[in-house]
């Protein structure tokens, strides 16, 4: 039997990066958990700065959660 150790935090980060990279202009992500919303917001700023992307994201409070919207 082979047992492998996986970094679960790294797997979750990769999934979120892929999600943000596939967003088109006008697409958005809705989060009902504030911690998850702030995590995606920070990751969007990190991606724009480190990869020199010409994308812009906005973070808005909605009725039952938060929305990260790609505007450019």
Short mmCIF file of C-alpha atoms in Angstrom, two decimals:
data_model
loop_
_atom_site.label_atom_id
_atom_site.label_comp_id
_atom_site.label_asym_id
_atom_site.label_seq_id
_atom_site.Cartn_x
_atom_site.Cartn_y
_atom_site.Cartn_z
CA UNK A 1 0.00 0.00 0.00
CA UNK A 2 1.30 3.49 -0.90
CA UNK A 3 0.31 6.44 1.24
CA UNK A 4 0.84 9.93 -0.09
CA UNK A 5 0.61 13.17 1.81
CA UNK A 6 -1.35 15.88 -0.01
CA UNK A 7 -1.33 19.55 0.89
CA UNK A 8 -5.05 20.32 1.06
CA UNK A 9 -4.49 24.07 1.26
CA UNK A 10 -2.53 23.98 -2.01
CA UNK A 11 -5.32 22.04 -3.74
CA UNK A 12 -7.94 24.55 -2.64
CA UNK A 13 -5.77 27.47 -3.78
CA UNK A 14 -5.28 25.96 -7.23
CA UNK A 15 -9.03 25.53 -7.62
CA UNK A 16 -9.68 29.17 -6.68
CA UNK A 17 -6.99 30.43 -9.04
CA UNK A 18 -8.52 28.45 -11.90
CA UNK A 19 -11.96 29.83 -11.05
CA UNK A 20 -10.75 33.44 -11.09
CA UNK A 21 -8.77 32.95 -14.30
CA UNK A 22 -11.81 31.61 -16.17
CA UNK A 23 -14.06 34.55 -15.27
CA UNK A 24 -15.03 36.68 -18.24
CA UNK A 25 -15.89 40.37 -18.12
CA UNK A 26 -19.20 40.72 -16.30
CA UNK A 27 -18.96 37.28 -14.67
CA UNK A 28 -19.08 37.06 -10.89
CA UNK A 29 -18.75 34.73 -7.93
CA UNK A 30 -21.25 34.86 -5.06
CA UNK A 31 -20.13 33.87 -1.56
CA UNK A 32 -22.38 33.60 1.47
CA UNK A 33 -19.36 33.07 3.76
CA UNK A 34 -17.41 36.24 4.60
CA UNK A 35 -14.13 34.38 5.16
CA UNK A 36 -14.34 32.72 1.73
CA UNK A 37 -15.27 36.03 0.09
CA UNK A 38 -12.27 37.82 1.61
CA UNK A 39 -10.03 34.95 0.57
CA UNK A 40 -11.17 35.21 -3.06
CA UNK A 41 -10.84 39.00 -2.94
CA UNK A 42 -7.25 38.80 -1.70
CA UNK A 43 -6.43 36.13 -4.27
CA UNK A 44 -7.83 38.29 -7.10
CA UNK A 45 -5.56 41.19 -6.07
CA UNK A 46 -2.62 38.81 -5.76
CA UNK A 47 -3.18 37.43 -9.28
CA UNK A 48 -3.45 40.89 -10.84
CA UNK A 49 -0.25 42.14 -9.19
CA UNK A 50 1.97 39.07 -9.54
CA UNK A 51 1.03 38.13 -13.09
CA UNK A 52 0.69 41.68 -14.46
CA UNK A 53 -2.84 41.02 -15.69
CA UNK A 54 -5.00 43.79 -17.09
CA UNK A 55 -8.01 42.53 -15.17
CA UNK A 56 -9.97 44.37 -12.51
CA UNK A 57 -12.23 42.89 -9.87
CA UNK A 58 -14.70 44.60 -7.55
CA UNK A 59 -16.01 43.32 -4.23
CA UNK A 60 -19.63 44.14 -3.38
CA UNK A 61 -21.91 43.40 -0.44
CA UNK A 62 -25.22 41.87 -1.52
CA UNK A 63 -28.38 41.00 0.45
CA UNK A 64 -27.26 37.56 1.64
CA UNK A 65 -23.54 37.58 0.95
CA UNK A 66 -20.73 39.09 -1.09
CA UNK A 67 -19.99 39.14 -4.81
CA UNK A 68 -16.62 39.31 -6.58
CA UNK A 69 -17.18 40.73 -10.09
CA UNK A 70 -14.70 40.95 -12.96
CA UNK A 71 -15.18 44.37 -14.55
CA UNK A 72 -12.24 44.51 -16.96
#
